[in-house]
Short mmCIF file of C-alpha atoms and ligand atoms in Angstrom, two decimals:
data_model
loop_
_atom_site.label_atom_id
_atom_site.label_comp_id
_atom_site.label_asym_id
_atom_site.label_seq_id
_atom_site.Cartn_x
_atom_site.Cartn_y
_atom_site.Cartn_z
CA MET A 1 8.85 -21.21 4.16
CA ASP A 2 7.61 -21.91 0.63
CA LEU A 3 4.68 -19.53 0.21
CA GLY A 4 3.11 -21.71 -2.47
CA ILE A 5 2.68 -18.88 -4.99
CA LYS A 6 5.49 -19.61 -7.45
CA GLY A 7 4.32 -18.74 -10.98
CA LYS A 8 1.39 -16.63 -9.79
CA LYS A 9 0.92 -13.19 -11.38
CA ALA A 10 0.75 -10.02 -9.29
CA ILE A 11 -0.05 -6.38 -9.90
CA VAL A 12 1.75 -4.27 -7.31
CA CYS A 13 0.73 -0.61 -7.53
CA ALA A 14 2.99 2.31 -6.64
CA ALA A 15 6.03 0.11 -6.32
CA SER A 16 9.15 1.99 -7.43
CA LYS A 17 9.92 2.97 -3.83
CA GLY A 18 8.93 2.43 -0.24
CA LEU A 19 6.30 -0.04 0.92
CA GLY A 20 5.10 -1.01 -2.57
CA LYS A 21 8.67 -1.84 -3.59
CA GLY A 22 9.09 -3.89 -0.40
CA CYS A 23 6.01 -5.94 -1.35
CA ALA A 24 7.17 -6.38 -4.95
CA ILE A 25 10.60 -7.69 -3.93
CA ALA A 26 9.14 -10.09 -1.37
CA LEU A 27 6.70 -11.56 -3.92
CA ALA A 28 9.43 -11.82 -6.58
CA ARG A 29 11.60 -13.77 -4.12
CA ASP A 30 8.80 -16.32 -3.95
CA GLY A 31 8.68 -16.73 -7.71
CA VAL A 32 5.74 -14.43 -8.50
CA ASP A 33 5.65 -12.67 -11.92
CA LEU A 34 5.23 -8.95 -11.33
CA THR A 35 3.55 -6.04 -13.02
CA ILE A 36 4.56 -2.91 -11.13
CA CYS A 37 3.84 0.76 -11.64
CA ALA A 38 4.77 4.26 -10.55
CA ARG A 39 4.49 7.64 -12.25
CA GLY A 40 8.21 8.34 -12.54
CA ASP A 41 9.66 6.04 -15.21
CA GLU A 42 13.34 6.36 -14.25
CA ALA A 43 12.97 5.13 -10.66
CA LEU A 44 10.46 2.50 -11.82
CA GLN A 45 12.81 1.03 -14.44
CA ALA A 46 15.67 1.07 -11.93
CA THR A 47 13.53 -0.83 -9.40
CA ALA A 48 12.39 -3.32 -12.04
CA ALA A 49 16.02 -3.97 -13.01
CA GLU A 50 17.02 -4.33 -9.35
CA ILE A 51 14.27 -6.89 -8.70
CA ARG A 52 15.09 -8.88 -11.85
CA LYS A 53 18.75 -9.01 -10.88
CA ALA A 54 18.08 -9.99 -7.28
CA THR A 55 15.38 -12.59 -7.92
CA ASN A 56 15.32 -13.59 -11.61
CA ALA A 57 11.62 -12.80 -11.54
CA LYS A 58 9.69 -11.63 -14.59
CA VAL A 59 8.97 -7.94 -14.00
CA THR A 60 6.85 -5.73 -16.27
CA ALA A 61 7.11 -2.05 -15.40
CA ILE A 62 4.33 0.30 -16.47
CA ALA A 63 4.91 4.01 -15.91
CA CYS A 64 1.46 5.35 -15.08
CA ASP A 65 -0.65 7.13 -12.51
CA VAL A 66 -2.76 4.44 -10.86
CA THR A 67 -5.28 7.02 -9.68
CA THR A 68 -6.37 7.62 -13.28
CA GLU A 69 -8.57 5.41 -15.43
CA ALA A 70 -5.92 5.38 -18.17
CA GLY A 71 -3.27 4.29 -15.67
CA ARG A 72 -5.35 1.42 -14.34
CA LYS A 73 -6.25 0.34 -17.89
CA ALA A 74 -2.55 0.20 -18.82
CA LEU A 75 -1.89 -2.02 -15.81
CA LEU A 76 -4.75 -4.37 -16.67
CA VAL A 77 -3.65 -4.61 -20.30
CA ALA A 78 -0.20 -5.68 -19.08
CA CYS A 79 -1.66 -8.13 -16.57
CA PRO A 80 -5.32 -8.91 -17.36
CA ASN A 81 -5.75 -11.84 -14.97
CA PRO A 82 -3.71 -11.23 -11.83
CA ASP A 83 -3.78 -13.76 -8.99
CA ILE A 84 -2.54 -11.13 -6.56
CA LEU A 85 -3.39 -7.43 -6.40
CA ILE A 86 -1.64 -5.02 -4.06
CA ASN A 87 -3.38 -1.65 -4.04
CA ASN A 88 -1.21 1.31 -3.15
CA ALA A 89 -0.77 4.97 -4.09
CA GLY A 90 0.69 8.08 -2.55
CA GLY A 91 -1.20 9.38 0.47
CA PRO A 92 -3.20 12.63 0.53
CA PRO A 93 -1.43 15.73 1.85
CA PRO A 94 -1.68 16.84 5.48
CA GLY A 95 -3.59 19.97 6.46
CA ASP A 96 -6.51 21.36 8.41
CA PHE A 97 -10.17 20.47 7.85
CA LYS A 98 -10.94 24.20 7.74
CA ASN A 99 -8.79 24.72 4.66
CA PHE A 100 -9.65 21.63 2.61
CA SER A 101 -11.80 22.32 -0.45
CA LEU A 102 -14.32 19.84 -1.80
CA GLU A 103 -11.85 19.31 -4.64
CA ASP A 104 -9.23 18.21 -2.08
CA TRP A 105 -11.70 15.68 -0.68
CA ARG A 106 -12.64 14.44 -4.16
CA LYS A 107 -8.97 13.95 -5.02
CA ALA A 108 -8.25 12.02 -1.82
CA VAL A 109 -11.29 9.80 -2.30
CA GLU A 110 -10.42 9.22 -5.98
CA SER A 111 -6.81 8.27 -5.15
CA ASN A 112 -7.18 6.23 -1.98
CA MET A 113 -10.71 4.82 -2.21
CA ILE A 114 -12.10 4.78 -5.78
CA SER A 115 -8.87 3.67 -7.50
CA PRO A 116 -8.40 0.54 -5.37
CA ILE A 117 -12.12 -0.24 -5.65
CA ALA A 118 -11.86 0.02 -9.46
CA LEU A 119 -8.94 -2.42 -9.58
CA ILE A 120 -10.67 -4.81 -7.19
CA HIS A 121 -13.84 -4.70 -9.30
CA ALA A 122 -11.85 -5.41 -12.46
CA THR A 123 -9.99 -8.40 -11.02
CA VAL A 124 -11.87 -10.05 -8.17
CA TYR A 125 -14.46 -11.94 -10.24
CA GLY A 126 -11.78 -13.54 -12.44
CA MET A 127 -9.93 -14.57 -9.29
CA MET A 128 -13.12 -16.18 -7.94
CA ASP A 129 -13.69 -18.05 -11.22
CA ARG A 130 -10.12 -19.38 -11.08
CA GLY A 131 -10.36 -20.32 -7.38
CA PHE A 132 -7.43 -18.28 -6.11
CA GLY A 133 -6.93 -14.62 -5.33
CA ARG A 134 -5.18 -12.41 -2.81
CA ILE A 135 -6.03 -8.72 -2.62
CA LEU A 136 -4.17 -6.50 -0.23
CA ASN A 137 -4.87 -2.82 0.30
CA ILE A 138 -2.07 -0.72 1.76
CA THR A 139 -3.92 1.79 3.92
CA SER A 140 -2.69 3.30 7.18
CA TYR A 141 -3.00 2.85 10.92
CA SER A 142 -5.09 6.02 10.69
CA VAL A 143 -7.97 3.62 9.89
CA LYS A 144 -7.86 2.50 13.54
CA ALA A 145 -6.45 5.62 15.20
CA PRO A 146 -7.19 8.77 13.15
CA ILE A 147 -4.17 11.06 12.75
CA PRO A 148 -5.13 14.71 13.47
CA SER A 149 -3.19 16.29 10.59
CA LEU A 150 -4.21 13.67 8.02
CA GLU A 151 -7.98 14.08 7.83
CA LEU A 152 -8.11 13.52 4.06
CA SER A 153 -6.25 10.26 4.53
CA ASN A 154 -8.35 9.18 7.54
CA GLY A 155 -11.56 9.69 5.57
CA ALA A 156 -10.61 8.13 2.24
CA ARG A 157 -8.93 5.09 3.80
CA CYS A 158 -11.82 4.38 6.16
CA GLY A 159 -14.10 4.62 3.12
CA LEU A 160 -12.13 1.93 1.30
CA THR A 161 -12.06 -0.24 4.42
CA GLY A 162 -15.83 -0.14 4.75
CA ALA A 163 -16.42 -0.57 1.03
CA VAL A 164 -14.70 -3.97 0.86
CA ALA A 165 -15.57 -5.36 4.30
CA ALA A 166 -18.63 -7.31 3.19
CA LEU A 167 -17.13 -8.32 -0.17
CA ALA A 168 -14.19 -9.91 1.67
CA ARG A 169 -16.67 -12.25 3.40
CA ARG A 170 -18.21 -13.28 0.08
CA THR A 171 -15.02 -13.95 -1.87
CA ILE A 172 -13.39 -16.20 0.75
CA ALA A 173 -15.53 -19.21 -0.23
CA LYS A 174 -13.76 -19.08 -3.61
CA ASN A 175 -10.31 -18.86 -1.99
CA VAL A 176 -10.09 -15.13 -2.69
CA THR A 177 -9.12 -12.98 0.28
CA ILE A 178 -9.24 -9.22 0.73
CA ASN A 179 -7.23 -7.71 3.55
CA ALA A 180 -5.51 -4.47 4.41
CA LEU A 181 -2.11 -3.79 5.92
CA LEU A 182 -2.10 -0.66 8.07
CA PRO A 183 1.41 0.77 8.30
CA GLY A 184 2.53 2.85 11.21
CA PRO A 185 5.78 4.77 10.77
CA PHE A 186 8.03 3.14 8.16
CA ASP A 187 11.34 4.50 7.03
CA THR A 188 10.44 5.60 3.50
CA ASP A 189 10.57 8.81 1.44
CA ARG A 190 7.01 9.59 2.58
CA LEU A 191 7.99 9.51 6.27
CA ARG A 192 11.18 11.48 5.66
CA GLY A 193 9.12 14.04 3.72
CA THR A 194 6.71 14.59 6.62
CA SER A 195 9.66 14.88 9.06
CA GLN A 196 11.23 17.46 6.75
CA LYS A 197 8.01 19.51 6.65
CA LEU A 198 7.66 19.33 10.43
CA ALA A 199 11.29 20.38 10.88
CA GLU A 200 10.81 23.35 8.56
CA SER A 201 7.59 24.45 10.29
CA LYS A 202 9.29 24.29 13.71
CA GLY A 203 12.59 25.74 12.47
CA VAL A 204 14.65 22.81 13.75
CA ALA A 205 16.97 20.29 12.11
CA PHE A 206 15.53 17.30 10.24
CA ASP A 207 17.43 14.85 12.45
CA THR A 208 15.98 16.36 15.62
CA ILE A 209 12.39 15.76 14.48
CA HIS A 210 13.09 12.42 12.83
CA ASN A 211 14.77 11.07 15.96
CA GLU A 212 12.00 12.39 18.20
CA ARG A 213 9.45 10.56 16.08
CA LYS A 214 11.53 7.40 16.24
CA LYS A 215 11.67 7.53 20.05
CA GLU A 216 7.87 7.72 20.19
CA VAL A 217 7.62 4.28 18.58
CA PRO A 218 7.65 1.55 21.26
CA ALA A 219 10.02 -0.45 19.02
CA GLN A 220 12.41 2.56 19.21
CA ARG A 221 12.86 2.43 15.45
CA PHE A 222 10.92 2.82 12.24
CA GLY A 223 9.73 -0.19 10.30
CA THR A 224 11.52 -1.27 7.14
CA ALA A 225 10.05 -1.85 3.71
CA GLU A 226 11.55 -5.36 3.84
CA GLU A 227 9.57 -6.39 6.91
CA PHE A 228 6.43 -4.80 5.49
CA GLY A 229 6.96 -6.75 2.25
CA ALA A 230 7.50 -10.03 4.09
CA THR A 231 4.19 -9.62 5.95
CA ALA A 232 2.42 -8.70 2.72
CA ALA A 233 3.88 -11.74 0.93
CA PHE A 234 2.59 -14.04 3.68
CA LEU A 235 -0.90 -12.54 3.37
CA CYS A 236 -0.69 -13.21 -0.39
CA SER A 237 0.51 -16.77 0.15
CA ALA A 238 -1.28 -20.07 -0.32
CA HIS A 239 -1.19 -20.46 3.49
CA ALA A 240 -3.29 -17.34 4.13
CA GLY A 241 -6.53 -18.54 2.56
CA TYR A 242 -8.38 -18.40 5.91
CA ILE A 243 -7.55 -14.72 6.56
CA THR A 244 -9.97 -12.25 5.03
CA GLY A 245 -11.58 -8.90 5.86
CA GLN A 246 -8.77 -8.10 8.28
CA ASN A 247 -7.11 -4.76 8.89
CA ILE A 248 -3.72 -5.63 10.23
CA VAL A 249 -1.72 -2.91 11.96
CA ILE A 250 2.05 -3.14 11.52
CA ASP A 251 3.50 -0.31 13.56
CA GLY A 252 6.16 -1.31 16.10
CA GLY A 253 3.58 -1.07 18.88
CA SER A 254 2.53 2.55 18.24
CA TYR A 255 -1.22 1.95 18.10
CA PRO A 256 -3.30 3.32 19.81
CA GLY A 257 -0.77 6.09 20.47
CA THR A 258 0.15 7.91 17.28
CA THR A 259 3.48 9.32 16.17
P1 NAP B 1 6.91 6.46 -0.75
O1 NAP B 1 8.16 5.94 -0.16
O2 NAP B 1 6.78 7.94 -0.98
O3 NAP B 1 6.66 5.67 -2.12
C1 NAP B 1 5.52 5.91 -2.86
C2 NAP B 1 5.56 5.08 -4.13
O4 NAP B 1 4.31 5.18 -4.77
C3 NAP B 1 6.58 5.58 -5.14
O5 NAP B 1 7.06 4.49 -5.87
C4 NAP B 1 5.76 6.51 -6.02
O6 NAP B 1 6.37 6.70 -7.28
C5 NAP B 1 4.47 5.70 -6.09
N1 NAP B 1 3.26 6.47 -6.37
C6 NAP B 1 2.77 7.50 -5.63
N2 NAP B 1 1.63 7.94 -6.17
C7 NAP B 1 1.39 7.18 -7.26
C8 NAP B 1 0.37 7.17 -8.25
N3 NAP B 1 -0.63 8.05 -8.22
N4 NAP B 1 0.42 6.23 -9.24
C9 NAP B 1 1.44 5.36 -9.29
N5 NAP B 1 2.43 5.32 -8.38
C10 NAP B 1 2.41 6.23 -7.39
O7 NAP B 1 5.62 6.11 0.15
P2 NAP B 1 5.40 4.92 1.19
O8 NAP B 1 5.91 5.34 2.52
O9 NAP B 1 5.84 3.64 0.58
O10 NAP B 1 3.80 4.95 1.33
C11 NAP B 1 2.95 4.10 0.61
C12 NAP B 1 1.53 4.33 1.12
O11 NAP B 1 1.47 4.00 2.52
C13 NAP B 1 1.08 5.80 1.02
O12 NAP B 1 -0.29 5.86 0.72
C14 NAP B 1 1.33 6.33 2.42
O13 NAP B 1 0.50 7.41 2.74
C15 NAP B 1 0.97 5.09 3.24
N6 NAP B 1 1.55 5.14 4.59
C16 NAP B 1 2.90 5.20 4.75
C17 NAP B 1 3.41 5.27 6.05
C18 NAP B 1 4.91 5.36 6.29
O14 NAP B 1 5.32 5.58 7.42
N7 NAP B 1 5.75 5.20 5.31
C19 NAP B 1 2.56 5.25 7.15
C20 NAP B 1 1.18 5.17 6.94
C21 NAP B 1 0.69 5.12 5.64
P3 NAP B 1 6.05 8.01 -8.17
O15 NAP B 1 6.08 9.18 -7.25
O16 NAP B 1 7.11 8.03 -9.20
O17 NAP B 1 4.69 7.78 -8.74
#
């Protein structure tokens, strides 16, 4: 299917690996010019080169921390008028409510709520003036089914969801949509990292935990960054102009059970 977005410009945040990279590749395949970022320059440049080679797309790679004002400014200088914005960043660490400091909460809210709001604020009005815009927030299925060990994530991501819910109903009349994709377990470094920590805390092998988690997913497998990216690209397409304010779970059937 031609997604009707050839020549559009996209900012894809946190895209050297995992879900962000999956989104970037999918958009590039449909002829979108990309501005991507991540903190680590080496992996970012390697991903940019990989996408250019695979798709011939124009890819600008900005090594920056998207949760800082300076990082977001660098992205917007590279791509001042994006047609598509995919908000993404690393998730807050797991832990227990009892042990989280206010600083931990401020950091989680800054990274996973304020940063995407800042980028939306900087771009959404230009999109409305131009009559096209697609904003997609990568959050988590914890927005619909809170995950016990991820209270920082549950809180910050629900905050973002609420913050843009009404805006998404105002922008749609100008062909600007705001949606969120809520990943369940996807086979990325992040998921492998949490399996590794669980394995260490229980004193068992990584494979034992990772396979147990896989079996808990009704699909009997983890999702792939490619299928996440394909869904994201559709939501950013010309065909998705009637979808806004939605929080779409993509989780192999896990919700409302959690893995
Ligand atoms: P991942 O495989 O660890 O990849 C994270 C990517 O984001 C990397 O490219 C990383 O590069 C970049 N990044 C992280 N923090 C950044 C920052 N502050 N500024 C710029 N780039 C940053 O993670 P993932 O699995 O794709 O997860 C993406 C998001 O989805 C996370 O918020 C995660 O919590 C959420 N999520 C994932 C799953 C899952 O199963 N995978 C499930 C639910 C929610 P650098 O480290 O070099 O910056």
